[in-house]
Amino acid sequence: MANSRFEYVKQFETHDTLLPQTYIVVRIDGKKFHEFSKFYDFAKPNDERALKLMNACAKNVVLHYKTDMIVAFGESDEYSFILKKDTTLYRRRSEKLSTLFVSLFTSNYVALWPKFFPDTPLNHKYLPFFDSRCVVYPNIQIIKDYLSWRFVDTHINNLYNTAFWQLIQICGLTAQEAEKKLMGTFSNDKQEILFTECGINYNNEPEMYKKGSLITRKGEILHIDVIKQINELFVGFE
Ligand code: ATP
Ligand code: ATP
Ligand code: MG
Ligand code: MG
Ligand code: MG
Ligand code: MG
């Protein structure tokens, strides 16, 4: 194979080395999971089995790459893996990192599916697949803000989705009516609607739904207030 006259085609490959000494985030996200979740009849707004499956896959990715990892955070159909700023994994090649992380995650998702959905076999016409990207962040403050951004997103989405689905499931509203009722409301309005109209105290919702899932490099899965603990999470990784 080496030194054939065809070898020159290799020159067309471009490399994509990520900036040195910057925090790398690999974020994966399920492709069309809105449809996927309907097809497999996920509970709305939160299917506990599906979230636990995501966590189990992410945990295996974290443990596989634990020496390069700071922490991982997941919600819904996405996971972010935050790598140390001095990692030299795959010579910091973006394509290597994103493709290997996402294919390891996806193969775990398929392999572990029967453990979390024992009564629902995967249909070969509707298999799960995920996109992936690498983003670099230049300093500790911005990487903390990145994680805080995903955490706040979890809260905002979950509060909205919980109110939306409870108005439908408990109060019998149509999707349109529920959407209209929630339009322009702030967080405390939504909590108030949930309490007075649906009899639900948002504070009592499961921690995994409200806070997302954080995985330490040792593989512990936590559901904590990321913003309150943001500084502790990065001790030793500055
Ligand atoms: P894209 O391919 O652009 O990512 P998408 O349909 O996957 O499109 P997202 O914005 O990623 O859209 O949202 C994921 C959707 O998957 C959620 O809106 C929700 O409908 C569904 N979903 C993901 N996880 C769960 C879960 N654990 N329980 C219930 N629904 C879920
Ligand atoms: P890298 O992670 O850098 O790709 P690699 O071990 O996968 O490392 P490759 O250059 O991709 O190295 O080569 C793939 C290797 O996998 C082959 O050298 C061979 O040893 C093995 N292999 C792949 N397919 C087969 C096959 N069908 N039968 C036997 N061996 C195989
Ligand atoms: Mg997407
Ligand atoms: Mg998605
Ligand atoms: Mg998503
Ligand atoms: Mg190979």
PDB file of C-alpha atoms and ligand atoms in Angstrom:
ATOM      1  CA  MET A   1       0.000   0.000   0.000  1.00  0.00           C
ATOM      2  CA  ALA A   2       2.767   2.446   0.960  1.00  0.00           C
ATOM      3  CA  ASN A   3       4.210   4.720  -1.740  1.00  0.00           C
ATOM      4  CA  SER A   4       1.846   3.737  -4.529  1.00  0.00           C
ATOM      5  CA  ARG A   5       1.215   6.308  -7.233  1.00  0.00           C
ATOM      6  CA  PHE A   6      -2.178   6.824  -5.656  1.00  0.00           C
ATOM      7  CA  GLU A   7      -0.697   7.969  -2.371  1.00  0.00           C
ATOM      8  CA  TYR A   8      -0.936  11.658  -3.321  1.00  0.00           C
ATOM      9  CA  VAL A   9      -4.679  11.650  -2.628  1.00  0.00           C
ATOM     10  CA  LYS A  10      -3.788  11.685   1.081  1.00  0.00           C
ATOM     11  CA  GLN A  11      -2.746  15.332   0.643  1.00  0.00           C
ATOM     12  CA  PHE A  12      -6.388  16.271   0.213  1.00  0.00           C
ATOM     13  CA  GLU A  13      -7.084  15.465   3.846  1.00  0.00           C
ATOM     14  CA  THR A  14      -7.138  18.536   6.032  1.00  0.00           C
ATOM     15  CA  HIS A  15      -6.428  18.400   9.711  1.00  0.00           C
ATOM     16  CA  ASP A  16      -8.306  20.186  12.358  1.00  0.00           C
ATOM     17  CA  THR A  17      -6.140  20.557  15.435  1.00  0.00           C
ATOM     18  CA  LEU A  18      -7.895  22.330  18.265  1.00  0.00           C
ATOM     19  CA  LEU A  19      -6.146  25.293  19.857  1.00  0.00           C
ATOM     20  CA  PRO A  20      -3.681  24.133  22.550  1.00  0.00           C
ATOM     21  CA  GLN A  21      -4.272  24.843  26.253  1.00  0.00           C
ATOM     22  CA  THR A  22      -7.998  25.432  25.852  1.00  0.00           C
ATOM     23  CA  TYR A  23     -10.848  23.482  27.404  1.00  0.00           C
ATOM     24  CA  ILE A  24     -12.476  21.141  24.884  1.00  0.00           C
ATOM     25  CA  VAL A  25     -16.181  20.374  25.048  1.00  0.00           C
ATOM     26  CA  VAL A  26     -17.500  17.455  23.024  1.00  0.00           C
ATOM     27  CA  ARG A  27     -21.283  17.789  22.848  1.00  0.00           C
ATOM     28  CA  ILE A  28     -23.454  15.077  21.391  1.00  0.00           C
ATOM     29  CA  ASP A  29     -27.182  15.376  20.673  1.00  0.00           C
ATOM     30  CA  GLY A  30     -29.748  12.810  19.542  1.00  0.00           C
ATOM     31  CA  LYS A  31     -30.873  13.148  15.922  1.00  0.00           C
ATOM     32  CA  LYS A  32     -34.611  13.787  15.660  1.00  0.00           C
ATOM     33  CA  PHE A  33     -35.266  12.529  19.159  1.00  0.00           C
ATOM     34  CA  HIS A  34     -38.593  14.278  19.190  1.00  0.00           C
ATOM     35  CA  GLU A  35     -39.710  11.641  16.673  1.00  0.00           C
ATOM     36  CA  PHE A  36     -37.593   8.892  18.196  1.00  0.00           C
ATOM     37  CA  SER A  37     -39.206   9.486  21.611  1.00  0.00           C
ATOM     38  CA  LYS A  38     -42.667   9.316  20.051  1.00  0.00           C
ATOM     39  CA  PHE A  39     -41.893   6.132  18.176  1.00  0.00           C
ATOM     40  CA  TYR A  40     -40.720   4.386  21.351  1.00  0.00           C
ATOM     41  CA  ASP A  41     -43.500   5.898  23.402  1.00  0.00           C
ATOM     42  CA  PHE A  42     -41.338   7.821  25.899  1.00  0.00           C
ATOM     43  CA  ALA A  43     -43.259   9.199  28.881  1.00  0.00           C
ATOM     44  CA  LYS A  44     -43.752  12.963  28.530  1.00  0.00           C
ATOM     45  CA  PRO A  45     -42.124  15.231  29.437  1.00  0.00           C
ATOM     46  CA  ASN A  46     -39.509  12.982  31.064  1.00  0.00           C
ATOM     47  CA  ASP A  47     -39.006   9.320  30.402  1.00  0.00           C
ATOM     48  CA  GLU A  48     -36.944   8.096  33.326  1.00  0.00           C
ATOM     49  CA  ARG A  49     -35.697   5.008  31.465  1.00  0.00           C
ATOM     50  CA  ALA A  50     -34.394   7.104  28.583  1.00  0.00           C
ATOM     51  CA  LEU A  51     -32.580   9.536  30.880  1.00  0.00           C
ATOM     52  CA  LYS A  52     -30.988   6.675  32.818  1.00  0.00           C
ATOM     53  CA  LEU A  53     -29.913   5.065  29.545  1.00  0.00           C
ATOM     54  CA  MET A  54     -28.271   8.351  28.457  1.00  0.00           C
ATOM     55  CA  ASN A  55     -26.502   8.504  31.836  1.00  0.00           C
ATOM     56  CA  ALA A  56     -25.260   4.919  31.594  1.00  0.00           C
ATOM     57  CA  CYS A  57     -23.814   5.560  28.110  1.00  0.00           C
ATOM     58  CA  ALA A  58     -22.189   8.815  29.189  1.00  0.00           C
ATOM     59  CA  LYS A  59     -20.725   7.147  32.254  1.00  0.00           C
ATOM     60  CA  ASN A  60     -19.021   4.568  30.039  1.00  0.00           C
ATOM     61  CA  VAL A  61     -17.612   7.335  27.839  1.00  0.00           C
ATOM     62  CA  VAL A  62     -16.351   9.225  30.917  1.00  0.00           C
ATOM     63  CA  LEU A  63     -14.695   6.110  32.338  1.00  0.00           C
ATOM     64  CA  HIS A  64     -13.123   5.243  28.995  1.00  0.00           C
ATOM     65  CA  TYR A  65     -11.534   8.702  28.791  1.00  0.00           C
ATOM     66  CA  LYS A  66     -11.248   9.415  32.514  1.00  0.00           C
ATOM     67  CA  THR A  67      -7.662  10.653  32.480  1.00  0.00           C
ATOM     68  CA  ASP A  68      -8.610  13.435  30.033  1.00  0.00           C
ATOM     69  CA  MET A  69     -11.996  14.277  31.542  1.00  0.00           C
ATOM     70  CA  ILE A  70     -13.050  16.956  34.016  1.00  0.00           C
ATOM     71  CA  VAL A  71     -16.787  16.368  34.136  1.00  0.00           C
ATOM     72  CA  ALA A  72     -19.784  15.541  31.914  1.00  0.00           C
ATOM     73  CA  PHE A  73     -23.276  16.997  31.989  1.00  0.00           C
ATOM     74  CA  GLY A  74     -26.452  15.714  30.346  1.00  0.00           C
ATOM     75  CA  GLU A  75     -30.134  16.528  29.877  1.00  0.00           C
ATOM     76  CA  SER A  76     -32.765  15.314  27.429  1.00  0.00           C
ATOM     77  CA  ASP A  77     -30.995  13.789  24.390  1.00  0.00           C
ATOM     78  CA  GLU A  78     -27.694  15.616  24.853  1.00  0.00           C
ATOM     79  CA  TYR A  79     -24.437  15.222  26.744  1.00  0.00           C
ATOM     80  CA  SER A  80     -21.437  17.515  27.096  1.00  0.00           C
ATOM     81  CA  PHE A  81     -18.027  16.068  27.906  1.00  0.00           C
ATOM     82  CA  ILE A  82     -15.592  18.650  29.264  1.00  0.00           C
ATOM     83  CA  LEU A  83     -11.924  17.782  28.781  1.00  0.00           C
ATOM     84  CA  LYS A  84      -8.855  19.127  30.557  1.00  0.00           C
ATOM     85  CA  LYS A  85      -7.221  22.089  28.890  1.00  0.00           C
ATOM     86  CA  ASP A  86      -3.880  20.288  28.571  1.00  0.00           C
ATOM     87  CA  THR A  87      -5.251  17.065  27.095  1.00  0.00           C
ATOM     88  CA  THR A  88      -3.340  15.775  24.077  1.00  0.00           C
ATOM     89  CA  LEU A  89      -5.903  13.074  23.307  1.00  0.00           C
ATOM     90  CA  TYR A  90      -5.780  12.215  19.558  1.00  0.00           C
ATOM     91  CA  ARG A  91      -3.344  15.093  19.209  1.00  0.00           C
ATOM     92  CA  ARG A  92      -6.398  17.322  19.830  1.00  0.00           C
ATOM     93  CA  ARG A  93      -7.839  16.527  16.419  1.00  0.00           C
ATOM     94  CA  SER A  94     -11.418  17.696  16.375  1.00  0.00           C
ATOM     95  CA  GLU A  95     -12.765  15.050  14.019  1.00  0.00           C
ATOM     96  CA  LYS A  96     -11.110  12.201  15.893  1.00  0.00           C
ATOM     97  CA  LEU A  97     -12.509  13.435  19.206  1.00  0.00           C
ATOM     98  CA  SER A  98     -16.047  14.096  18.051  1.00  0.00           C
ATOM     99  CA  THR A  99     -16.405  10.921  15.982  1.00  0.00           C
ATOM    100  CA  LEU A 100     -14.884   8.606  18.578  1.00  0.00           C
ATOM    101  CA  PHE A 101     -16.899  10.065  21.450  1.00  0.00           C
ATOM    102  CA  VAL A 102     -20.162   9.935  19.544  1.00  0.00           C
ATOM    103  CA  SER A 103     -19.659   6.452  18.137  1.00  0.00           C
ATOM    104  CA  LEU A 104     -18.683   5.080  21.558  1.00  0.00           C
ATOM    105  CA  PHE A 105     -21.773   6.744  23.017  1.00  0.00           C
ATOM    106  CA  THR A 106     -24.050   5.429  20.272  1.00  0.00           C
ATOM    107  CA  SER A 107     -22.771   1.860  20.411  1.00  0.00           C
ATOM    108  CA  ASN A 108     -23.397   1.945  24.168  1.00  0.00           C
ATOM    109  CA  TYR A 109     -26.908   3.307  23.585  1.00  0.00           C
ATOM    110  CA  VAL A 110     -27.759   0.389  21.331  1.00  0.00           C
ATOM    111  CA  ALA A 111     -26.030  -2.213  23.490  1.00  0.00           C
ATOM    112  CA  LEU A 112     -27.594  -0.991  26.759  1.00  0.00           C
ATOM    113  CA  TRP A 113     -31.073  -0.303  25.336  1.00  0.00           C
ATOM    114  CA  PRO A 114     -32.524  -3.724  26.347  1.00  0.00           C
ATOM    115  CA  LYS A 115     -31.412  -3.191  29.940  1.00  0.00           C
ATOM    116  CA  PHE A 116     -33.477   0.019  30.207  1.00  0.00           C
ATOM    117  CA  PHE A 117     -36.291  -0.887  27.789  1.00  0.00           C
ATOM    118  CA  PRO A 118     -36.661  -4.639  28.381  1.00  0.00           C
ATOM    119  CA  ASP A 119     -40.154  -4.759  26.846  1.00  0.00           C
ATOM    120  CA  THR A 120     -39.431  -2.589  23.796  1.00  0.00           C
ATOM    121  CA  PRO A 121     -36.975  -4.021  21.270  1.00  0.00           C
ATOM    122  CA  LEU A 122     -35.186  -1.513  19.027  1.00  0.00           C
ATOM    123  CA  ASN A 123     -36.760  -1.436  15.588  1.00  0.00           C
ATOM    124  CA  HIS A 124     -34.036  -1.613  12.939  1.00  0.00           C
ATOM    125  CA  LYS A 125     -35.844   1.012  10.892  1.00  0.00           C
ATOM    126  CA  TYR A 126     -35.708   3.506  13.787  1.00  0.00           C
ATOM    127  CA  LEU A 127     -32.237   3.277  15.230  1.00  0.00           C
ATOM    128  CA  PRO A 128     -30.767   5.998  17.455  1.00  0.00           C
ATOM    129  CA  PHE A 129     -28.050   8.241  16.055  1.00  0.00           C
ATOM    130  CA  PHE A 130     -26.361  11.340  17.406  1.00  0.00           C
ATOM    131  CA  ASP A 131     -24.542  14.397  16.106  1.00  0.00           C
ATOM    132  CA  SER A 132     -21.366  15.645  17.716  1.00  0.00           C
ATOM    133  CA  ARG A 133     -19.172  18.729  17.779  1.00  0.00           C
ATOM    134  CA  CYS A 134     -16.064  19.983  19.521  1.00  0.00           C
ATOM    135  CA  VAL A 135     -15.877  23.511  20.843  1.00  0.00           C
ATOM    136  CA  VAL A 136     -12.907  25.062  22.637  1.00  0.00           C
ATOM    137  CA  TYR A 137     -13.184  27.579  25.441  1.00  0.00           C
ATOM    138  CA  PRO A 138     -10.171  29.700  26.286  1.00  0.00           C
ATOM    139  CA  ASN A 139     -10.402  30.169  30.045  1.00  0.00           C
ATOM    140  CA  ILE A 140     -11.839  28.852  33.276  1.00  0.00           C
ATOM    141  CA  GLN A 141     -14.545  31.502  33.569  1.00  0.00           C
ATOM    142  CA  ILE A 142     -15.962  30.725  30.133  1.00  0.00           C
ATOM    143  CA  ILE A 143     -15.939  26.969  30.687  1.00  0.00           C
ATOM    144  CA  LYS A 144     -17.814  27.520  33.972  1.00  0.00           C
ATOM    145  CA  ASP A 145     -20.295  29.670  32.081  1.00  0.00           C
ATOM    146  CA  TYR A 146     -20.653  26.918  29.473  1.00  0.00           C
ATOM    147  CA  LEU A 147     -21.660  24.390  32.109  1.00  0.00           C
ATOM    148  CA  SER A 148     -23.934  26.937  33.794  1.00  0.00           C
ATOM    149  CA  TRP A 149     -25.578  27.601  30.414  1.00  0.00           C
ATOM    150  CA  ARG A 150     -26.476  23.928  29.952  1.00  0.00           C
ATOM    151  CA  PHE A 151     -27.712  23.744  33.557  1.00  0.00           C
ATOM    152  CA  VAL A 152     -29.969  26.790  33.187  1.00  0.00           C
ATOM    153  CA  ASP A 153     -31.240  25.374  29.884  1.00  0.00           C
ATOM    154  CA  THR A 154     -32.215  22.175  31.698  1.00  0.00           C
ATOM    155  CA  HIS A 155     -34.168  24.156  34.290  1.00  0.00           C
ATOM    156  CA  ILE A 156     -35.958  26.401  31.790  1.00  0.00           C
ATOM    157  CA  ASN A 157     -36.892  23.535  29.463  1.00  0.00           C
ATOM    158  CA  ASN A 158     -37.980  21.241  32.249  1.00  0.00           C
ATOM    159  CA  LEU A 159     -40.171  23.819  33.949  1.00  0.00           C
ATOM    160  CA  TYR A 160     -41.824  24.693  30.644  1.00  0.00           C
ATOM    161  CA  ASN A 161     -42.263  21.052  29.595  1.00  0.00           C
ATOM    162  CA  THR A 162     -43.577  19.997  32.997  1.00  0.00           C
ATOM    163  CA  ALA A 163     -46.176  22.786  33.010  1.00  0.00           C
ATOM    164  CA  PHE A 164     -47.094  22.146  29.356  1.00  0.00           C
ATOM    165  CA  TRP A 165     -47.591  18.392  29.765  1.00  0.00           C
ATOM    166  CA  GLN A 166     -49.367  18.612  33.121  1.00  0.00           C
ATOM    167  CA  LEU A 167     -51.847  21.123  31.699  1.00  0.00           C
ATOM    168  CA  ILE A 168     -52.573  18.559  28.994  1.00  0.00           C
ATOM    169  CA  GLN A 169     -52.453  15.397  31.110  1.00  0.00           C
ATOM    170  CA  ILE A 170     -54.084  16.680  34.315  1.00  0.00           C
ATOM    171  CA  CYS A 171     -56.192  19.675  33.253  1.00  0.00           C
ATOM    172  CA  GLY A 172     -57.233  18.236  29.905  1.00  0.00           C
ATOM    173  CA  LEU A 173     -56.092  21.238  27.859  1.00  0.00           C
ATOM    174  CA  THR A 174     -55.151  20.782  24.212  1.00  0.00           C
ATOM    175  CA  ALA A 175     -51.539  21.376  23.205  1.00  0.00           C
ATOM    176  CA  GLN A 176     -52.575  24.694  21.668  1.00  0.00           C
ATOM    177  CA  GLU A 177     -54.394  25.813  24.798  1.00  0.00           C
ATOM    178  CA  ALA A 178     -51.479  24.838  27.014  1.00  0.00           C
ATOM    179  CA  GLU A 179     -49.040  26.710  24.784  1.00  0.00           C
ATOM    180  CA  LYS A 180     -51.232  29.801  24.864  1.00  0.00           C
ATOM    181  CA  LYS A 181     -51.566  29.688  28.633  1.00  0.00           C
ATOM    182  CA  LEU A 182     -47.799  29.550  29.107  1.00  0.00           C
ATOM    183  CA  MET A 183     -46.974  32.208  26.543  1.00  0.00           C
ATOM    184  CA  GLY A 184     -45.116  35.155  28.088  1.00  0.00           C
ATOM    185  CA  THR A 185     -45.019  33.628  31.579  1.00  0.00           C
ATOM    186  CA  PHE A 186     -41.985  33.806  33.854  1.00  0.00           C
ATOM    187  CA  SER A 187     -40.598  30.987  35.997  1.00  0.00           C
ATOM    188  CA  ASN A 188     -42.688  31.819  39.066  1.00  0.00           C
ATOM    189  CA  ASP A 189     -45.861  32.132  36.960  1.00  0.00           C
ATOM    190  CA  LYS A 190     -45.274  28.619  35.640  1.00  0.00           C
ATOM    191  CA  GLN A 191     -44.678  27.268  39.139  1.00  0.00           C
ATOM    192  CA  GLU A 192     -47.867  29.003  40.272  1.00  0.00           C
ATOM    193  CA  ILE A 193     -49.885  27.565  37.349  1.00  0.00           C
ATOM    194  CA  LEU A 194     -48.513  24.099  38.117  1.00  0.00           C
ATOM    195  CA  PHE A 195     -49.494  24.458  41.779  1.00  0.00           C
ATOM    196  CA  THR A 196     -52.947  26.020  41.519  1.00  0.00           C
ATOM    197  CA  GLU A 197     -54.179  24.338  38.323  1.00  0.00           C
ATOM    198  CA  CYS A 198     -52.465  20.956  38.426  1.00  0.00           C
ATOM    199  CA  GLY A 199     -51.839  20.520  42.167  1.00  0.00           C
ATOM    200  CA  ILE A 200     -48.131  19.990  41.554  1.00  0.00           C
ATOM    201  CA  ASN A 201     -45.361  21.496  43.636  1.00  0.00           C
ATOM    202  CA  TYR A 202     -42.482  21.853  41.185  1.00  0.00           C
ATOM    203  CA  ASN A 203     -39.989  21.572  44.060  1.00  0.00           C
ATOM    204  CA  ASN A 204     -41.091  17.983  44.571  1.00  0.00           C
ATOM    205  CA  GLU A 205     -40.326  16.910  40.995  1.00  0.00           C
ATOM    206  CA  PRO A 206     -37.420  14.416  40.694  1.00  0.00           C
ATOM    207  CA  GLU A 207     -33.971  15.994  40.965  1.00  0.00           C
ATOM    208  CA  MET A 208     -32.778  14.333  37.738  1.00  0.00           C
ATOM    209  CA  TYR A 209     -35.517  16.125  35.782  1.00  0.00           C
ATOM    210  CA  LYS A 210     -34.978  19.522  37.384  1.00  0.00           C
ATOM    211  CA  LYS A 211     -31.196  19.564  37.499  1.00  0.00           C
ATOM    212  CA  GLY A 212     -29.969  17.258  34.754  1.00  0.00           C
ATOM    213  CA  SER A 213     -27.163  14.771  35.400  1.00  0.00           C
ATOM    214  CA  LEU A 214     -23.564  15.493  36.185  1.00  0.00           C
ATOM    215  CA  ILE A 215     -20.957  12.740  35.938  1.00  0.00           C
ATOM    216  CA  THR A 216     -17.665  13.063  37.774  1.00  0.00           C
ATOM    217  CA  ARG A 217     -14.481  11.614  36.316  1.00  0.00           C
ATOM    218  CA  LYS A 218     -14.840   8.760  38.813  1.00  0.00           C
ATOM    219  CA  GLY A 219     -18.181   7.915  37.213  1.00  0.00           C
ATOM    220  CA  GLU A 220     -20.485   9.137  39.994  1.00  0.00           C
ATOM    221  CA  ILE A 221     -23.821  10.403  38.669  1.00  0.00           C
ATOM    222  CA  LEU A 222     -25.105  13.451  40.574  1.00  0.00           C
ATOM    223  CA  HIS A 223     -28.147  15.691  40.261  1.00  0.00           C
ATOM    224  CA  ILE A 224     -26.916  18.893  41.868  1.00  0.00           C
ATOM    225  CA  ASP A 225     -27.260  22.645  41.579  1.00  0.00           C
ATOM    226  CA  VAL A 226     -24.381  23.163  39.165  1.00  0.00           C
ATOM    227  CA  ILE A 227     -24.398  26.945  39.537  1.00  0.00           C
ATOM    228  CA  LYS A 228     -24.080  26.787  43.323  1.00  0.00           C
ATOM    229  CA  GLN A 229     -21.176  24.344  43.036  1.00  0.00           C
ATOM    230  CA  ILE A 230     -19.546  25.664  39.895  1.00  0.00           C
ATOM    231  CA  ASN A 231     -16.266  26.637  41.581  1.00  0.00           C
ATOM    232  CA  GLU A 232     -15.843  23.329  43.425  1.00  0.00           C
ATOM    233  CA  LEU A 233     -16.357  21.413  40.199  1.00  0.00           C
ATOM    234  CA  PHE A 234     -13.248  22.901  38.613  1.00  0.00           C
ATOM    235  CA  VAL A 235     -10.873  22.877  41.571  1.00  0.00           C
ATOM    236  CA  GLY A 236      -7.537  21.520  40.334  1.00  0.00           C
ATOM    237  CA  PHE A 237      -8.368  21.994  36.651  1.00  0.00           C
ATOM    238  CA  GLU A 238      -7.531  25.668  36.180  1.00  0.00           C
TER     239      GLU A 238
HETATM  240  P1  ATP B   1     -32.368  17.503  16.373  1.00  0.00           P
HETATM  241  O1  ATP B   1     -32.162  16.354  15.465  1.00  0.00           O
HETATM  242  O2  ATP B   1     -32.241  18.829  15.699  1.00  0.00           O
HETATM  243  O3  ATP B   1     -31.543  17.453  17.634  1.00  0.00           O
HETATM  244  P2  ATP B   1     -34.557  16.704  18.090  1.00  0.00           P
HETATM  245  O4  ATP B   1     -35.920  16.245  17.729  1.00  0.00           O
HETATM  246  O5  ATP B   1     -33.629  15.666  18.651  1.00  0.00           O
HETATM  247  O6  ATP B   1     -33.934  17.410  16.813  1.00  0.00           O
HETATM  248  P3  ATP B   1     -33.947  18.339  20.409  1.00  0.00           P
HETATM  249  O7  ATP B   1     -33.996  19.826  20.508  1.00  0.00           O
HETATM  250  O8  ATP B   1     -32.590  17.709  20.487  1.00  0.00           O
HETATM  251  O9  ATP B   1     -34.721  17.929  19.086  1.00  0.00           O
HETATM  252  O10 ATP B   1     -34.873  17.802  21.559  1.00  0.00           O
HETATM  253  C1  ATP B   1     -34.916  16.458  21.910  1.00  0.00           C
HETATM  254  C2  ATP B   1     -36.348  16.004  22.060  1.00  0.00           C
HETATM  255  O11 ATP B   1     -36.362  14.608  22.358  1.00  0.00           O
HETATM  256  C3  ATP B   1     -37.105  16.652  23.208  1.00  0.00           C
HETATM  257  O12 ATP B   1     -37.740  17.817  22.818  1.00  0.00           O
HETATM  258  C4  ATP B   1     -38.088  15.573  23.600  1.00  0.00           C
HETATM  259  O13 ATP B   1     -39.223  15.652  22.766  1.00  0.00           O
HETATM  260  C5  ATP B   1     -37.373  14.281  23.257  1.00  0.00           C
HETATM  261  N1  ATP B   1     -36.755  13.612  24.420  1.00  0.00           N
HETATM  262  C6  ATP B   1     -35.426  13.444  24.657  1.00  0.00           C
HETATM  263  N2  ATP B   1     -35.213  12.791  25.792  1.00  0.00           N
HETATM  264  C7  ATP B   1     -36.422  12.543  26.327  1.00  0.00           C
HETATM  265  C8  ATP B   1     -36.858  11.883  27.531  1.00  0.00           C
HETATM  266  N3  ATP B   1     -35.990  11.366  28.402  1.00  0.00           N
HETATM  267  N4  ATP B   1     -38.195  11.796  27.762  1.00  0.00           N
HETATM  268  C9  ATP B   1     -39.075  12.311  26.892  1.00  0.00           C
HETATM  269  N5  ATP B   1     -38.731  12.940  25.744  1.00  0.00           N
HETATM  270  C10 ATP B   1     -37.417  13.047  25.454  1.00  0.00           C
HETATM  271  P1  ATP B   2      -6.587   3.234  14.603  1.00  0.00           P
HETATM  272  O1  ATP B   2      -7.363   3.348  15.860  1.00  0.00           O
HETATM  273  O2  ATP B   2      -5.468   4.198  14.521  1.00  0.00           O
HETATM  274  O3  ATP B   2      -7.435   3.220  13.351  1.00  0.00           O
HETATM  275  P2  ATP B   2      -6.347   0.374  14.117  1.00  0.00           P
HETATM  276  O4  ATP B   2      -5.800  -0.699  14.983  1.00  0.00           O
HETATM  277  O5  ATP B   2      -7.834   0.400  13.882  1.00  0.00           O
HETATM  278  O6  ATP B   2      -5.864   1.793  14.711  1.00  0.00           O
HETATM  279  P3  ATP B   2      -6.067   0.484  11.224  1.00  0.00           P
HETATM  280  O7  ATP B   2      -4.928   1.032  10.421  1.00  0.00           O
HETATM  281  O8  ATP B   2      -7.370   1.192  11.104  1.00  0.00           O
HETATM  282  O9  ATP B   2      -5.565   0.335  12.727  1.00  0.00           O
HETATM  283  O10 ATP B   2      -6.214  -1.000  10.791  1.00  0.00           O
HETATM  284  C1  ATP B   2      -7.271  -1.828  11.164  1.00  0.00           C
HETATM  285  C2  ATP B   2      -6.746  -3.171  11.662  1.00  0.00           C
HETATM  286  O11 ATP B   2      -7.873  -3.923  12.103  1.00  0.00           O
HETATM  287  C3  ATP B   2      -6.072  -4.013  10.598  1.00  0.00           C
HETATM  288  O12 ATP B   2      -4.706  -3.788  10.554  1.00  0.00           O
HETATM  289  C4  ATP B   2      -6.383  -5.430  11.045  1.00  0.00           C
HETATM  290  O13 ATP B   2      -5.445  -5.839  12.012  1.00  0.00           O
HETATM  291  C5  ATP B   2      -7.711  -5.274  11.758  1.00  0.00           C
HETATM  292  N1  ATP B   2      -8.858  -5.657  10.918  1.00  0.00           N
HETATM  293  C6  ATP B   2      -9.791  -4.836  10.430  1.00  0.00           C
HETATM  294  N2  ATP B   2     -10.693  -5.482   9.735  1.00  0.00           N
HETATM  295  C7  ATP B   2     -10.370  -6.766   9.787  1.00  0.00           C
HETATM  296  C8  ATP B   2     -10.915  -7.965   9.236  1.00  0.00           C
HETATM  297  N3  ATP B   2     -12.035  -7.939   8.515  1.00  0.00           N
HETATM  298  N4  ATP B   2     -10.307  -9.119   9.486  1.00  0.00           N
HETATM  299  C9  ATP B   2      -9.178  -9.156  10.230  1.00  0.00           C
HETATM  300  N5  ATP B   2      -8.580  -8.080  10.763  1.00  0.00           N
HETATM  301  C10 ATP B   2      -9.160  -6.899  10.552  1.00  0.00           C
HETATM  302 MG    MG B   3     -29.094  18.983  17.277  1.00  0.00          MG
HETATM  303 MG    MG B   4     -31.736  16.194  19.393  1.00  0.00          MG
HETATM  304 MG    MG B   5     -31.355  18.006  22.269  1.00  0.00          MG
HETATM  305 MG    MG B   6      -8.778   1.808  12.608  1.00  0.00          MG
END
